[in-house]
């Protein structure tokens, strides 16, 4: 199929592009390179530099004819979204609507949307399945939920079929090191652990050790970025086969605490990872884990690389090149 990936030069975008290319699809990436990297553009794909706010540019591009659009050009820092909601409103909702409108106007049938576990808010039960109430605890999650609802209307009114993929905690790197852009100023746990292990930072912070968990630190469900990428391929196949829109969780299927992750990283990298325990970070639930039964039943998807060893060793292969 002919696939357009909006935001395909970013961390998850590039891994997803690689997976679609490897599966034999034709891929075009549209990216403004604000957080994506030129080095994440592969020789076997087309690249168009552009912004999601450029509706005319999007229409021009989409009229070339694509079977599916994958939208992954959103800002993703939950903390920042609470301080700068206008930035997230304009890009994550305004920009996404431009992309959706351009797709609908160009007759594109299938839309794959990067959603998030953040649509659920504080978990009322665990693991969280797709029937869990939708009550985002931050503005970032709200932008994702708004887009899911808008896509629901476009499905009814415009016949656009969508897959909303609710990512849990994306981590790791391509096992063959084909995606080489290192995230700038990361805010997520594993890249921060890696930066500490390779000496890019002297120490890291652990946000709270007084949670009601086995070691007092928060538990999350980490999913390898290549498993996420495989989820996009499976989602597109399912959309084409069933012609029915859906929302589905993509998680790793087990919970890992912050301290467990740091200790595993020490063992696997052989490096010291100094940390300091600080105050809790506002808005962090103690535990967030996914039920992936729907992904298994509907998409035939299960993880291959989301064990702690592979998450950390694939990241370390990348970061160890930058050791100080
Ligand atoms: N953490 C630290 N120190 C750090 C960074 C993180 O202790 O320097 C802790 C956090 O407090 C949290 C855990 O590590 O307990 C994971 O934090 P991340 O920031 O890596 O990830 P989040 O769970 O906060 O959020 C991520 C994405 C969101 C997405 C969510 C879905 O960043 O966009 O997963 O589960 F919505």
Short mmCIF file of C-alpha atoms and ligand atoms in Angstrom, two decimals:
data_model
loop_
_atom_site.label_atom_id
_atom_site.label_comp_id
_atom_site.label_asym_id
_atom_site.label_seq_id
_atom_site.Cartn_x
_atom_site.Cartn_y
_atom_site.Cartn_z
CA UNK A 1 0.00 0.00 0.00
CA UNK A 2 0.98 3.63 -0.37
CA UNK A 3 1.30 5.11 3.12
CA UNK A 4 1.83 8.69 4.29
CA UNK A 5 3.34 9.09 7.77
CA UNK A 6 2.86 12.52 9.30
CA UNK A 7 5.64 12.91 11.87
CA UNK A 8 7.57 9.96 10.44
CA UNK A 9 11.02 11.37 11.30
CA UNK A 10 10.46 11.19 15.05
CA UNK A 11 11.27 8.38 17.43
CA UNK A 12 8.11 6.29 17.07
CA UNK A 13 7.51 7.60 13.52
CA UNK A 14 10.84 6.36 12.17
CA UNK A 15 10.47 2.93 13.75
CA UNK A 16 6.98 2.68 12.25
CA UNK A 17 8.17 3.81 8.82
CA UNK A 18 10.91 1.15 8.95
CA UNK A 19 8.36 -1.55 9.78
CA UNK A 20 6.00 -0.56 6.93
CA UNK A 21 8.96 -0.43 4.49
CA UNK A 22 10.19 -3.83 5.63
CA UNK A 23 6.67 -5.21 5.06
CA UNK A 24 6.89 -4.06 1.43
CA UNK A 25 4.78 -0.88 1.57
CA UNK A 26 5.66 2.42 -0.11
CA UNK A 27 6.20 5.15 2.49
CA UNK A 28 6.24 8.94 2.32
CA UNK A 29 7.18 10.91 5.44
CA UNK A 30 5.89 14.43 6.13
CA UNK A 31 7.66 16.09 9.05
CA UNK A 32 8.69 19.62 10.09
CA UNK A 33 11.81 18.23 11.80
CA UNK A 34 11.02 20.16 15.01
CA UNK A 35 11.56 17.03 17.07
CA UNK A 36 12.23 14.59 14.25
CA UNK A 37 15.63 14.08 12.63
CA UNK A 38 16.83 14.19 9.06
CA UNK A 39 18.98 11.14 9.86
CA UNK A 40 15.74 9.23 10.60
CA UNK A 41 14.70 9.54 6.94
CA UNK A 42 15.47 6.28 5.15
CA UNK A 43 16.87 6.03 1.61
CA UNK A 44 13.96 3.83 0.54
CA UNK A 45 11.21 6.33 1.45
CA UNK A 46 10.13 9.76 0.16
CA UNK A 47 10.42 12.79 2.40
CA UNK A 48 8.47 16.06 2.30
CA UNK A 49 9.36 18.73 4.83
CA UNK A 50 6.23 20.46 6.08
CA UNK A 51 4.06 21.41 9.02
CA UNK A 52 0.66 20.12 10.09
CA UNK A 53 -0.60 23.72 10.16
CA UNK A 54 0.00 24.01 6.37
CA UNK A 55 -3.37 22.79 5.11
CA UNK A 56 -2.65 23.66 1.47
CA UNK A 57 0.65 21.77 1.60
CA UNK A 58 -1.11 18.76 3.12
CA UNK A 59 -3.83 18.76 0.47
CA UNK A 60 -1.27 19.10 -2.34
CA UNK A 61 0.66 16.16 -0.98
CA UNK A 62 -2.35 13.94 -0.26
CA UNK A 63 -3.73 14.46 -3.76
CA UNK A 64 -0.78 12.43 -5.00
CA UNK A 65 -2.88 9.50 -3.79
CA UNK A 66 -2.33 7.46 -0.63
CA UNK A 67 -4.17 4.45 0.73
CA UNK A 68 -3.59 5.35 4.38
CA UNK A 69 -2.39 8.20 6.58
CA UNK A 70 -0.59 7.56 9.86
CA UNK A 71 -0.72 10.56 12.18
CA UNK A 72 2.05 10.80 14.79
CA UNK A 73 3.06 14.47 14.78
CA UNK A 74 1.76 15.49 18.20
CA UNK A 75 3.55 17.01 21.17
CA UNK A 76 3.73 14.38 23.90
CA UNK A 77 4.85 15.78 27.21
CA UNK A 78 1.98 15.47 29.67
CA UNK A 79 3.67 17.83 32.18
CA UNK A 80 4.29 20.55 29.59
CA UNK A 81 0.69 20.28 28.36
CA UNK A 82 -0.53 21.46 31.78
CA UNK A 83 1.71 24.54 31.60
CA UNK A 84 1.19 25.35 27.91
CA UNK A 85 -2.25 24.00 26.93
CA UNK A 86 -2.50 26.46 24.01
CA UNK A 87 0.57 24.90 22.37
CA UNK A 88 -1.02 21.46 22.65
CA UNK A 89 -4.46 22.70 21.54
CA UNK A 90 -3.07 24.26 18.36
CA UNK A 91 -0.83 21.37 17.32
CA UNK A 92 -2.43 18.23 18.74
CA UNK A 93 -6.02 19.22 17.95
CA UNK A 94 -5.77 22.02 15.34
CA UNK A 95 -2.97 20.35 13.37
CA UNK A 96 -4.55 16.91 13.62
CA UNK A 97 -7.85 18.30 12.28
CA UNK A 98 -5.98 19.77 9.29
CA UNK A 99 -4.50 16.36 8.57
CA UNK A 100 -7.86 14.63 9.03
CA UNK A 101 -9.65 17.14 6.78
CA UNK A 102 -6.99 16.88 4.10
CA UNK A 103 -7.24 13.08 4.25
CA UNK A 104 -11.05 13.12 4.04
CA UNK A 105 -10.99 15.65 1.19
CA UNK A 106 -8.41 13.61 -0.73
CA UNK A 107 -10.49 10.46 -0.53
CA UNK A 108 -8.06 8.61 1.75
CA UNK A 109 -9.88 5.71 3.34
CA UNK A 110 -7.75 4.68 6.32
CA UNK A 111 -6.35 6.73 9.19
CA UNK A 112 -4.03 5.38 11.90
CA UNK A 113 -3.86 7.68 14.90
CA UNK A 114 -1.29 7.74 17.73
CA UNK A 115 -3.44 7.87 20.83
CA UNK A 116 -2.30 7.27 24.38
CA UNK A 117 -3.02 5.55 27.67
CA UNK A 118 -3.37 9.13 28.89
CA UNK A 119 -7.00 9.07 27.62
CA UNK A 120 -7.94 6.93 30.64
CA UNK A 121 -6.63 9.18 33.43
CA UNK A 122 -6.16 7.70 36.90
CA UNK A 123 -6.84 3.98 36.62
CA UNK A 124 -9.95 2.77 38.42
CA UNK A 125 -8.87 -0.85 37.96
CA UNK A 126 -5.88 -2.72 36.54
CA UNK A 127 -4.90 -3.75 34.02
CA UNK A 128 -6.68 -1.00 32.08
CA UNK A 129 -8.76 -2.30 29.18
CA UNK A 130 -10.51 -0.34 26.44
CA UNK A 131 -13.82 -0.33 28.40
CA UNK A 132 -12.19 1.69 31.19
CA UNK A 133 -13.77 5.15 31.68
CA UNK A 134 -12.13 7.89 29.61
CA UNK A 135 -11.18 10.71 31.97
CA UNK A 136 -7.78 12.25 31.12
CA UNK A 137 -5.83 13.70 34.04
CA UNK A 138 -3.79 16.05 31.84
CA UNK A 139 -4.36 18.28 28.82
CA UNK A 140 -2.20 16.07 26.60
CA UNK A 141 -4.55 13.13 27.25
CA UNK A 142 -7.52 15.42 26.59
CA UNK A 143 -6.15 16.33 23.13
CA UNK A 144 -5.86 12.62 22.28
CA UNK A 145 -9.38 11.87 23.49
CA UNK A 146 -10.81 14.86 21.59
CA UNK A 147 -9.24 13.54 18.39
CA UNK A 148 -10.60 10.05 19.02
CA UNK A 149 -14.10 11.58 19.34
CA UNK A 150 -13.70 13.70 16.22
CA UNK A 151 -12.54 10.65 14.28
CA UNK A 152 -15.65 8.85 15.54
CA UNK A 153 -17.78 11.54 13.86
CA UNK A 154 -15.70 11.47 10.65
CA UNK A 155 -16.22 7.72 10.53
CA UNK A 156 -20.01 8.25 10.56
CA UNK A 157 -20.16 11.37 8.41
CA UNK A 158 -17.28 10.96 5.96
CA UNK A 159 -16.68 7.20 5.87
CA UNK A 160 -13.09 7.60 7.11
CA UNK A 161 -12.04 4.40 8.88
CA UNK A 162 -9.64 4.90 11.77
CA UNK A 163 -7.55 2.96 14.25
CA UNK A 164 -6.77 4.79 17.50
CA UNK A 165 -3.71 3.12 19.01
CA UNK A 166 -3.48 3.82 22.72
CA UNK A 167 0.23 3.56 23.44
CA UNK A 168 1.47 2.79 26.93
CA UNK A 169 5.13 3.61 27.67
CA UNK A 170 7.15 3.43 24.45
CA UNK A 171 10.82 2.54 24.94
CA UNK A 172 13.83 0.83 23.30
CA UNK A 173 15.45 1.16 19.87
CA UNK A 174 15.51 -0.77 16.62
CA UNK A 175 17.53 -3.94 17.25
CA UNK A 176 19.53 -3.38 14.06
CA UNK A 177 20.25 0.27 14.92
CA UNK A 178 18.66 1.60 11.77
CA UNK A 179 16.95 4.46 13.65
CA UNK A 180 19.73 6.67 14.94
CA UNK A 181 18.19 9.98 16.07
CA UNK A 182 18.54 10.39 19.85
CA UNK A 183 15.59 12.14 21.44
CA UNK A 184 16.40 15.74 22.37
CA UNK A 185 15.81 16.71 26.02
CA UNK A 186 13.97 13.51 26.87
CA UNK A 187 11.50 13.55 29.75
CA UNK A 188 10.83 9.80 29.81
CA UNK A 189 12.38 7.30 32.17
CA UNK A 190 14.44 4.98 29.95
CA UNK A 191 16.22 7.67 27.88
CA UNK A 192 17.03 9.49 31.12
CA UNK A 193 18.45 6.28 32.63
CA UNK A 194 20.50 5.82 29.45
CA UNK A 195 21.81 9.40 29.49
CA UNK A 196 22.91 8.83 33.09
CA UNK A 197 24.54 5.49 32.29
CA UNK A 198 26.58 6.99 29.45
CA UNK A 199 27.63 10.06 31.42
CA UNK A 200 25.58 12.66 29.52
CA UNK A 201 24.09 13.53 32.92
CA UNK A 202 25.74 13.12 36.32
CA UNK A 203 22.69 11.78 38.13
CA UNK A 204 18.99 11.32 37.61
CA UNK A 205 15.94 11.91 39.75
CA UNK A 206 13.44 9.33 40.93
CA UNK A 207 10.08 11.01 41.38
CA UNK A 208 8.86 9.63 44.72
CA UNK A 209 9.48 6.38 46.59
CA UNK A 210 6.46 6.46 48.85
CA UNK A 211 3.86 5.04 46.46
CA UNK A 212 1.79 2.04 47.44
CA UNK A 213 3.87 -0.37 45.33
CA UNK A 214 6.36 -3.14 46.19
CA UNK A 215 9.40 -0.80 46.28
CA UNK A 216 7.57 2.52 46.65
CA UNK A 217 8.25 3.70 43.06
CA UNK A 218 5.74 3.93 40.21
CA UNK A 219 4.97 0.96 38.01
CA UNK A 220 4.50 1.35 34.26
CA UNK A 221 3.92 -0.87 31.26
CA UNK A 222 6.81 -0.43 28.81
CA UNK A 223 6.33 -1.50 25.22
CA UNK A 224 9.22 -1.78 22.77
CA UNK A 225 8.97 0.78 19.99
CA UNK A 226 9.37 -1.96 17.35
CA UNK A 227 6.41 -3.80 18.89
CA UNK A 228 4.46 -0.53 18.67
CA UNK A 229 5.54 -0.17 15.04
CA UNK A 230 4.38 -3.75 14.33
CA UNK A 231 1.07 -2.77 15.95
CA UNK A 232 0.60 -0.09 13.26
CA UNK A 233 1.08 -2.61 10.46
CA UNK A 234 -1.35 -5.02 12.13
CA UNK A 235 -3.87 -2.20 12.69
CA UNK A 236 -3.82 -1.19 9.02
CA UNK A 237 -4.27 -4.79 7.89
CA UNK A 238 -7.22 -5.15 10.26
CA UNK A 239 -8.82 -1.88 9.10
CA UNK A 240 -8.59 -2.95 5.48
CA UNK A 241 -9.91 -6.44 6.24
CA UNK A 242 -12.82 -5.46 8.49
CA UNK A 243 -13.66 -1.94 7.26
CA UNK A 244 -14.49 -1.09 10.88
CA UNK A 245 -12.87 1.59 13.04
CA UNK A 246 -11.50 0.75 16.48
CA UNK A 247 -9.48 1.91 19.49
CA UNK A 248 -7.00 -0.50 21.03
CA UNK A 249 -4.34 -0.60 23.76
CA UNK A 250 -0.74 -1.34 22.84
CA UNK A 251 1.28 -2.16 25.94
CA UNK A 252 4.02 -4.52 26.94
CA UNK A 253 1.77 -6.58 29.18
CA UNK A 254 3.70 -6.34 32.45
CA UNK A 255 4.49 -3.74 35.07
CA UNK A 256 8.02 -2.56 35.91
CA UNK A 257 8.87 -0.14 38.72
CA UNK A 258 11.25 2.81 38.34
CA UNK A 259 13.82 1.20 40.66
CA UNK A 260 13.54 -2.16 38.90
CA UNK A 261 14.29 -0.40 35.62
CA UNK A 262 17.30 1.42 37.08
CA UNK A 263 18.69 -1.77 38.65
CA UNK A 264 18.20 -3.77 35.47
CA UNK A 265 19.95 -1.01 33.52
CA UNK A 266 22.90 -1.10 35.95
CA UNK A 267 23.21 -4.83 35.44
CA UNK A 268 22.85 -4.80 31.66
CA UNK A 269 25.06 -1.77 30.95
CA UNK A 270 27.60 -2.49 33.69
CA UNK A 271 27.50 1.22 34.49
CA UNK A 272 26.77 3.10 37.66
CA UNK A 273 23.49 5.02 37.47
CA UNK A 274 23.49 7.55 40.32
CA UNK A 275 20.04 8.77 41.33
CA UNK A 276 18.46 11.00 43.91
CA UNK A 277 14.93 10.48 45.22
CA UNK A 278 12.92 13.69 44.98
CA UNK A 279 9.29 14.72 45.42
CA UNK A 280 6.54 12.91 43.53
CA UNK A 281 5.86 14.34 40.06
CA UNK A 282 2.30 15.74 40.00
CA UNK A 283 -0.19 13.66 38.04
CA UNK A 284 1.72 10.35 38.21
CA UNK A 285 -0.53 7.38 39.05
CA UNK A 286 1.17 4.72 41.23
CA UNK A 287 0.51 1.93 38.73
CA UNK A 288 -0.53 1.93 35.09
CA UNK A 289 -0.63 -1.34 33.17
CA UNK A 290 -2.45 -2.38 30.02
CA UNK A 291 -4.74 -5.19 29.12
CA UNK A 292 -3.76 -6.13 25.56
CA UNK A 293 -6.38 -8.84 25.08
CA UNK A 294 -8.20 -6.78 22.47
CA UNK A 295 -4.99 -6.20 20.48
CA UNK A 296 -4.35 -9.92 20.57
CA UNK A 297 -7.88 -10.91 19.51
CA UNK A 298 -8.52 -8.15 16.96
CA UNK A 299 -5.08 -7.54 15.47
CA UNK A 300 -3.42 -10.88 16.20
CA UNK A 301 -0.71 -8.74 17.82
CA UNK A 302 1.54 -9.66 20.70
CA UNK A 303 4.89 -8.30 21.81
CA UNK A 304 8.21 -9.79 20.73
CA UNK A 305 10.70 -7.33 22.19
CA UNK A 306 9.07 -5.75 25.26
CA UNK A 307 10.93 -7.70 27.97
CA UNK A 308 13.22 -5.63 30.22
CA UNK A 309 16.40 -7.16 28.76
CA UNK A 310 15.56 -6.19 25.18
CA UNK A 311 14.16 -2.77 26.12
CA UNK A 312 17.38 -1.86 27.90
CA UNK A 313 19.94 -3.62 25.71
CA UNK A 314 18.51 -2.16 22.49
CA UNK A 315 18.61 1.34 24.04
CA UNK A 316 22.13 0.82 25.36
CA UNK A 317 23.38 -0.19 21.89
CA UNK A 318 22.42 3.34 20.82
CA UNK A 319 23.44 5.31 23.89
CA UNK A 320 26.73 3.52 24.51
CA UNK A 321 28.04 5.19 21.34
CA UNK A 322 27.78 8.51 23.16
CA UNK A 323 29.63 7.47 26.34
CA UNK A 324 31.67 10.23 27.97
N1 LIG B 1 10.38 9.01 36.18
C1 LIG B 1 11.36 9.26 37.14
N2 LIG B 1 12.40 10.07 36.79
C2 LIG B 1 12.52 10.63 35.56
C3 LIG B 1 11.52 10.37 34.58
C4 LIG B 1 10.47 9.55 34.94
O1 LIG B 1 11.28 8.79 38.27
O2 LIG B 1 13.49 11.38 35.32
C5 LIG B 1 9.26 8.14 36.55
C6 LIG B 1 7.91 8.84 36.45
O3 LIG B 1 7.62 9.51 37.65
C7 LIG B 1 6.99 7.65 36.17
C8 LIG B 1 7.86 6.68 35.34
O4 LIG B 1 9.21 7.10 35.60
O5 LIG B 1 6.67 7.03 37.37
C9 LIG B 1 7.58 6.78 33.87
O6 LIG B 1 7.61 8.14 33.49
P1 LIG B 1 7.65 8.63 31.97
O7 LIG B 1 7.74 10.13 31.99
O8 LIG B 1 8.69 7.88 31.23
O9 LIG B 1 6.25 8.15 31.38
P2 LIG B 1 4.76 8.43 31.84
O10 LIG B 1 4.22 7.16 32.39
O11 LIG B 1 4.64 9.63 32.68
O12 LIG B 1 4.07 8.81 30.45
C10 LIG B 1 4.31 8.11 29.23
C11 LIG B 1 4.26 9.08 28.08
C12 LIG B 1 2.89 9.67 27.96
C13 LIG B 1 1.86 8.57 27.87
C14 LIG B 1 2.02 7.59 29.01
C15 LIG B 1 1.09 6.45 28.82
O13 LIG B 1 5.25 10.09 28.25
O14 LIG B 1 2.84 10.47 26.81
O15 LIG B 1 3.34 7.12 29.09
O16 LIG B 1 1.30 5.44 29.72
F1 LIG B 1 0.63 9.08 27.91
#
